[in-house]
Amino acid sequence: MFNKRVKIKELLATDKANYEATVMGWVRTFRNNQFVALNDGSTNANLQIVAELGKFDDALLKRLTTGACIKATGEIIPSLGKGQKIELKASAIEILGDCDAEKYPLQLKNRPSLEYLRDIAHLRFRTNTFGAVFRVRHTLAYAIHKFFNDKGFVYLHTPIVTASDAEGAGEMFRVTTLPVDGSAPKNDDGSVNFKEDFFGRSTNLTVSGQLEGELAAMAYSDVYTFGPTFRAENSNTTRHLAEFWMIEPEVAFNDLEDNMNLAEEFIKYIIRYAMDNNKEDLEFLAQRLEEEEKQKPQNERSELGLIEKLKFVVDNDFERLTYTEAIEILKESNHNKKKKFQYIVDKWGVDLQSEHERYLVEKHFKKPVILTNYPKEIKAFYMRQNDDGKTVAAMDILAPGIGEIVGGSQREERLDLLLQRMEEMHIPAEELWWYLDTRKFGACPHAGFGLGFERMVQFVTGMGNIRDVIPFPRYPKSAEF
């Protein structure tokens, strides 16, 4: 019976012997016509299956190729081989699925490149690297839900199809049932008549669930969203995806200070949870990253290994300073030639680049940093305006090796100032009437932040490209699977 199988991770965790077990998985290697290295995805470690010579017919043994799926039953016995404490002495082996060794894309003598594996994303789960990455991804997702659940937050599912643009970016994917051949119904001015569309108006894939989250926070106080978001940016960098997942908590009665406290606690919690529950996977990924670093020129190598980088975050109190203070530090650094930046910081009001953020974290403070009170001109319309008339109550958390990892703010709860800011940014108030209603009926101070899930997975696993931390990455000219 299939439900009698034991996971390899469970077997190897106990190292008990002298009992019968059934395991199922995929053949990694088969050597000397006798020893099968079997993996079921529960761990990167393989269980050795011993097929006694003369016990199984040649026709079966020939089918034990790399990639084949098998069921093996037998006695768990102490192993005399190196690197393993137990093995399974097979009394029965059943082929559940054959694999043509000559055509199997992972039948390679050398380690396949990550670029090659993206082209066969349907099979890359079977490699050690992606086995570790996606087990860590699972743990982080679980830790996120556990963190907020234990704090009494309500998990909210926000719309994927929306008529609003929370960020004002304009780079969105349109959702429509109208024909794309130019025959769509038109208005008198020649524009597309979206009243004839499925939803009766122009709609897009969401870029954020934040605005809807704010609505719920006005009833439940503490809510969070965790769902897919989409950006139609024609970007091919190692940090951008067209489809990614966002975590966005929204809390009533919180100000900027409360928001920073929650975000710092949250980040430390989920990283620590992964370190406690995926120790072997992280050690494997750390070793892999160390090998990659050795191939780089000395001046391009990271000063921190993967485990050290994670401890750097969980073991330090985050440094907190204003954007204005950060600008002065960066200007002074450039003036004293402590650091030569590609993008020169020579005035207040510029948007910081990753190199600036990493300098503050890795060189100047040597700890994670939370920057606050950014110029309002470079931030979204919904952020609470400070009394100076120049800045907003925004905050970004900066981490080593990656720069910004969290962005958030206290939201503008004052209707008159929110309307004024929307007018300045040319955001039609009539399209967000429902959002403005929350400022009319029982408004209160509230705050929230957003964490790109893939960016966090990338940070925790040490993977260099964000396309390698989501199962089926979506980016320009790529939607194969």
PDB file of N, CA, C and O in Angstrom, residues 178-205:
ATOM      1  N   LEU A 178     -11.964  41.764 -24.424  1.00  0.00           N
ATOM      2  CA  LEU A 178     -12.170  42.435 -25.706  1.00  0.00           C
ATOM      3  C   LEU A 178     -11.173  41.920 -26.740  1.00  0.00           C
ATOM      4  O   LEU A 178     -10.056  41.511 -26.391  1.00  0.00           O
ATOM      5  N   PRO A 179     -11.535  41.921 -28.005  1.00  0.00           N
ATOM      6  CA  PRO A 179     -10.614  41.442 -29.043  1.00  0.00           C
ATOM      7  C   PRO A 179      -9.364  42.314 -29.130  1.00  0.00           C
ATOM      8  O   PRO A 179      -9.407  43.522 -28.848  1.00  0.00           O
ATOM      9  N   VAL A 180      -8.263  41.692 -29.497  1.00  0.00           N
ATOM     10  CA  VAL A 180      -6.987  42.411 -29.562  1.00  0.00           C
ATOM     11  C   VAL A 180      -6.607  42.751 -31.007  1.00  0.00           C
ATOM     12  O   VAL A 180      -5.508  43.246 -31.263  1.00  0.00           O
ATOM     13  N   ASP A 181      -7.496  42.510 -31.943  1.00  0.00           N
ATOM     14  CA  ASP A 181      -7.172  42.737 -33.355  1.00  0.00           C
ATOM     15  C   ASP A 181      -7.592  44.121 -33.853  1.00  0.00           C
ATOM     16  O   ASP A 181      -7.615  44.381 -35.060  1.00  0.00           O
ATOM     17  N   GLY A 182      -7.965  44.998 -32.914  1.00  0.00           N
ATOM     18  CA  GLY A 182      -8.362  46.352 -33.311  1.00  0.00           C
ATOM     19  C   GLY A 182      -9.850  46.528 -33.478  1.00  0.00           C
ATOM     20  O   GLY A 182     -10.312  47.648 -33.750  1.00  0.00           O
ATOM     21  N   SER A 183     -10.614  45.454 -33.326  1.00  0.00           N
ATOM     22  CA  SER A 183     -12.062  45.549 -33.530  1.00  0.00           C
ATOM     23  C   SER A 183     -12.823  45.776 -32.227  1.00  0.00           C
ATOM     24  O   SER A 183     -14.052  45.663 -32.194  1.00  0.00           O
ATOM     25  N   ALA A 184     -12.123  46.086 -31.144  1.00  0.00           N
ATOM     26  CA  ALA A 184     -12.785  46.364 -29.869  1.00  0.00           C
ATOM     27  C   ALA A 184     -13.687  47.584 -30.012  1.00  0.00           C
ATOM     28  O   ALA A 184     -13.394  48.507 -30.783  1.00  0.00           O
ATOM     29  N   PRO A 185     -14.807  47.626 -29.280  1.00  0.00           N
ATOM     30  CA  PRO A 185     -15.722  48.775 -29.370  1.00  0.00           C
ATOM     31  C   PRO A 185     -15.017  50.061 -28.953  1.00  0.00           C
ATOM     32  O   PRO A 185     -14.182  50.075 -28.047  1.00  0.00           O
ATOM     33  N   LYS A 186     -15.361  51.151 -29.639  1.00  0.00           N
ATOM     34  CA  LYS A 186     -14.683  52.430 -29.412  1.00  0.00           C
ATOM     35  C   LYS A 186     -15.669  53.498 -28.909  1.00  0.00           C
ATOM     36  O   LYS A 186     -16.862  53.451 -29.188  1.00  0.00           O
ATOM     37  N   ASN A 187     -15.102  54.433 -28.174  1.00  0.00           N
ATOM     38  CA  ASN A 187     -15.840  55.639 -27.802  1.00  0.00           C
ATOM     39  C   ASN A 187     -15.771  56.634 -28.960  1.00  0.00           C
ATOM     40  O   ASN A 187     -15.064  56.409 -29.953  1.00  0.00           O
ATOM     41  N   ASP A 188     -16.509  57.739 -28.848  1.00  0.00           N
ATOM     42  CA  ASP A 188     -16.528  58.728 -29.921  1.00  0.00           C
ATOM     43  C   ASP A 188     -15.145  59.308 -30.202  1.00  0.00           C
ATOM     44  O   ASP A 188     -14.843  59.711 -31.338  1.00  0.00           O
ATOM     45  N   ASP A 189     -14.296  59.351 -29.170  1.00  0.00           N
ATOM     46  CA  ASP A 189     -12.953  59.914 -29.366  1.00  0.00           C
ATOM     47  C   ASP A 189     -11.949  58.889 -29.873  1.00  0.00           C
ATOM     48  O   ASP A 189     -10.754  59.179 -29.997  1.00  0.00           O
ATOM     49  N   GLY A 190     -12.421  57.669 -30.137  1.00  0.00           N
ATOM     50  CA  GLY A 190     -11.541  56.639 -30.680  1.00  0.00           C
ATOM     51  C   GLY A 190     -10.908  55.745 -29.639  1.00  0.00           C
ATOM     52  O   GLY A 190     -10.259  54.742 -29.980  1.00  0.00           O
ATOM     53  N   SER A 191     -11.070  56.061 -28.351  1.00  0.00           N
ATOM     54  CA  SER A 191     -10.515  55.223 -27.289  1.00  0.00           C
ATOM     55  C   SER A 191     -11.376  53.975 -27.101  1.00  0.00           C
ATOM     56  O   SER A 191     -12.547  53.941 -27.503  1.00  0.00           O
ATOM     57  N   VAL A 192     -10.793  52.936 -26.497  1.00  0.00           N
ATOM     58  CA  VAL A 192     -11.514  51.685 -26.289  1.00  0.00           C
ATOM     59  C   VAL A 192     -12.642  51.897 -25.282  1.00  0.00           C
ATOM     60  O   VAL A 192     -12.461  52.521 -24.231  1.00  0.00           O
ATOM     61  N   ASN A 193     -13.824  51.391 -25.602  1.00  0.00           N
ATOM     62  CA  ASN A 193     -14.978  51.495 -24.729  1.00  0.00           C
ATOM     63  C   ASN A 193     -14.984  50.311 -23.765  1.00  0.00           C
ATOM     64  O   ASN A 193     -15.515  49.242 -24.065  1.00  0.00           O
ATOM     65  N   PHE A 194     -14.392  50.506 -22.595  1.00  0.00           N
ATOM     66  CA  PHE A 194     -14.281  49.406 -21.647  1.00  0.00           C
ATOM     67  C   PHE A 194     -15.604  49.084 -20.956  1.00  0.00           C
ATOM     68  O   PHE A 194     -15.699  48.084 -20.239  1.00  0.00           O
ATOM     69  N   LYS A 195     -16.628  49.902 -21.178  1.00  0.00           N
ATOM     70  CA  LYS A 195     -17.946  49.560 -20.653  1.00  0.00           C
ATOM     71  C   LYS A 195     -18.466  48.274 -21.280  1.00  0.00           C
ATOM     72  O   LYS A 195     -19.348  47.612 -20.720  1.00  0.00           O
ATOM     73  N   GLU A 196     -17.911  47.938 -22.449  1.00  0.00           N
ATOM     74  CA  GLU A 196     -18.307  46.699 -23.129  1.00  0.00           C
ATOM     75  C   GLU A 196     -17.439  45.515 -22.702  1.00  0.00           C
ATOM     76  O   GLU A 196     -17.650  44.390 -23.150  1.00  0.00           O
ATOM     77  N   ASP A 197     -16.453  45.781 -21.840  1.00  0.00           N
ATOM     78  CA  ASP A 197     -15.562  44.717 -21.399  1.00  0.00           C
ATOM     79  C   ASP A 197     -16.229  43.883 -20.304  1.00  0.00           C
ATOM     80  O   ASP A 197     -17.297  44.234 -19.785  1.00  0.00           O
ATOM     81  N   PHE A 198     -15.611  42.790 -19.911  1.00  0.00           N
ATOM     82  CA  PHE A 198     -16.187  41.838 -18.962  1.00  0.00           C
ATOM     83  C   PHE A 198     -16.592  42.516 -17.656  1.00  0.00           C
ATOM     84  O   PHE A 198     -17.688  42.301 -17.138  1.00  0.00           O
ATOM     85  N   PHE A 199     -15.708  43.337 -17.091  1.00  0.00           N
ATOM     86  CA  PHE A 199     -15.987  43.985 -15.813  1.00  0.00           C
ATOM     87  C   PHE A 199     -16.614  45.370 -15.975  1.00  0.00           C
ATOM     88  O   PHE A 199     -16.879  46.060 -14.985  1.00  0.00           O
ATOM     89  N   GLY A 200     -16.834  45.804 -17.214  1.00  0.00           N
ATOM     90  CA  GLY A 200     -17.466  47.098 -17.454  1.00  0.00           C
ATOM     91  C   GLY A 200     -16.538  48.274 -17.252  1.00  0.00           C
ATOM     92  O   GLY A 200     -16.977  49.426 -17.230  1.00  0.00           O
ATOM     93  N   ARG A 201     -15.249  48.015 -17.097  1.00  0.00           N
ATOM     94  CA  ARG A 201     -14.263  49.078 -16.946  1.00  0.00           C
ATOM     95  C   ARG A 201     -12.882  48.489 -17.201  1.00  0.00           C
ATOM     96  O   ARG A 201     -12.715  47.279 -17.296  1.00  0.00           O
ATOM     97  N   SER A 202     -11.881  49.352 -17.303  1.00  0.00           N
ATOM     98  CA  SER A 202     -10.517  48.887 -17.518  1.00  0.00           C
ATOM     99  C   SER A 202      -9.999  48.238 -16.237  1.00  0.00           C
ATOM    100  O   SER A 202     -10.091  48.822 -15.152  1.00  0.00           O
ATOM    101  N   THR A 203      -9.490  47.023 -16.356  1.00  0.00           N
ATOM    102  CA  THR A 203      -8.973  46.305 -15.186  1.00  0.00           C
ATOM    103  C   THR A 203      -7.586  45.744 -15.486  1.00  0.00           C
ATOM    104  O   THR A 203      -7.209  45.538 -16.641  1.00  0.00           O
ATOM    105  N   ASN A 204      -6.855  45.498 -14.402  1.00  0.00           N
ATOM    106  CA  ASN A 204      -5.479  45.018 -14.519  1.00  0.00           C
ATOM    107  C   ASN A 204      -5.186  43.983 -13.443  1.00  0.00           C
ATOM    108  O   ASN A 204      -5.957  43.802 -12.490  1.00  0.00           O
ATOM    109  N   LEU A 205      -4.037  43.304 -13.601  1.00  0.00           N
ATOM    110  CA  LEU A 205      -3.542  42.450 -12.532  1.00  0.00           C
ATOM    111  C   LEU A 205      -2.954  43.340 -11.444  1.00  0.00           C
ATOM    112  O   LEU A 205      -2.279  44.324 -11.731  1.00  0.00           O
TER     113      LEU A 205
END
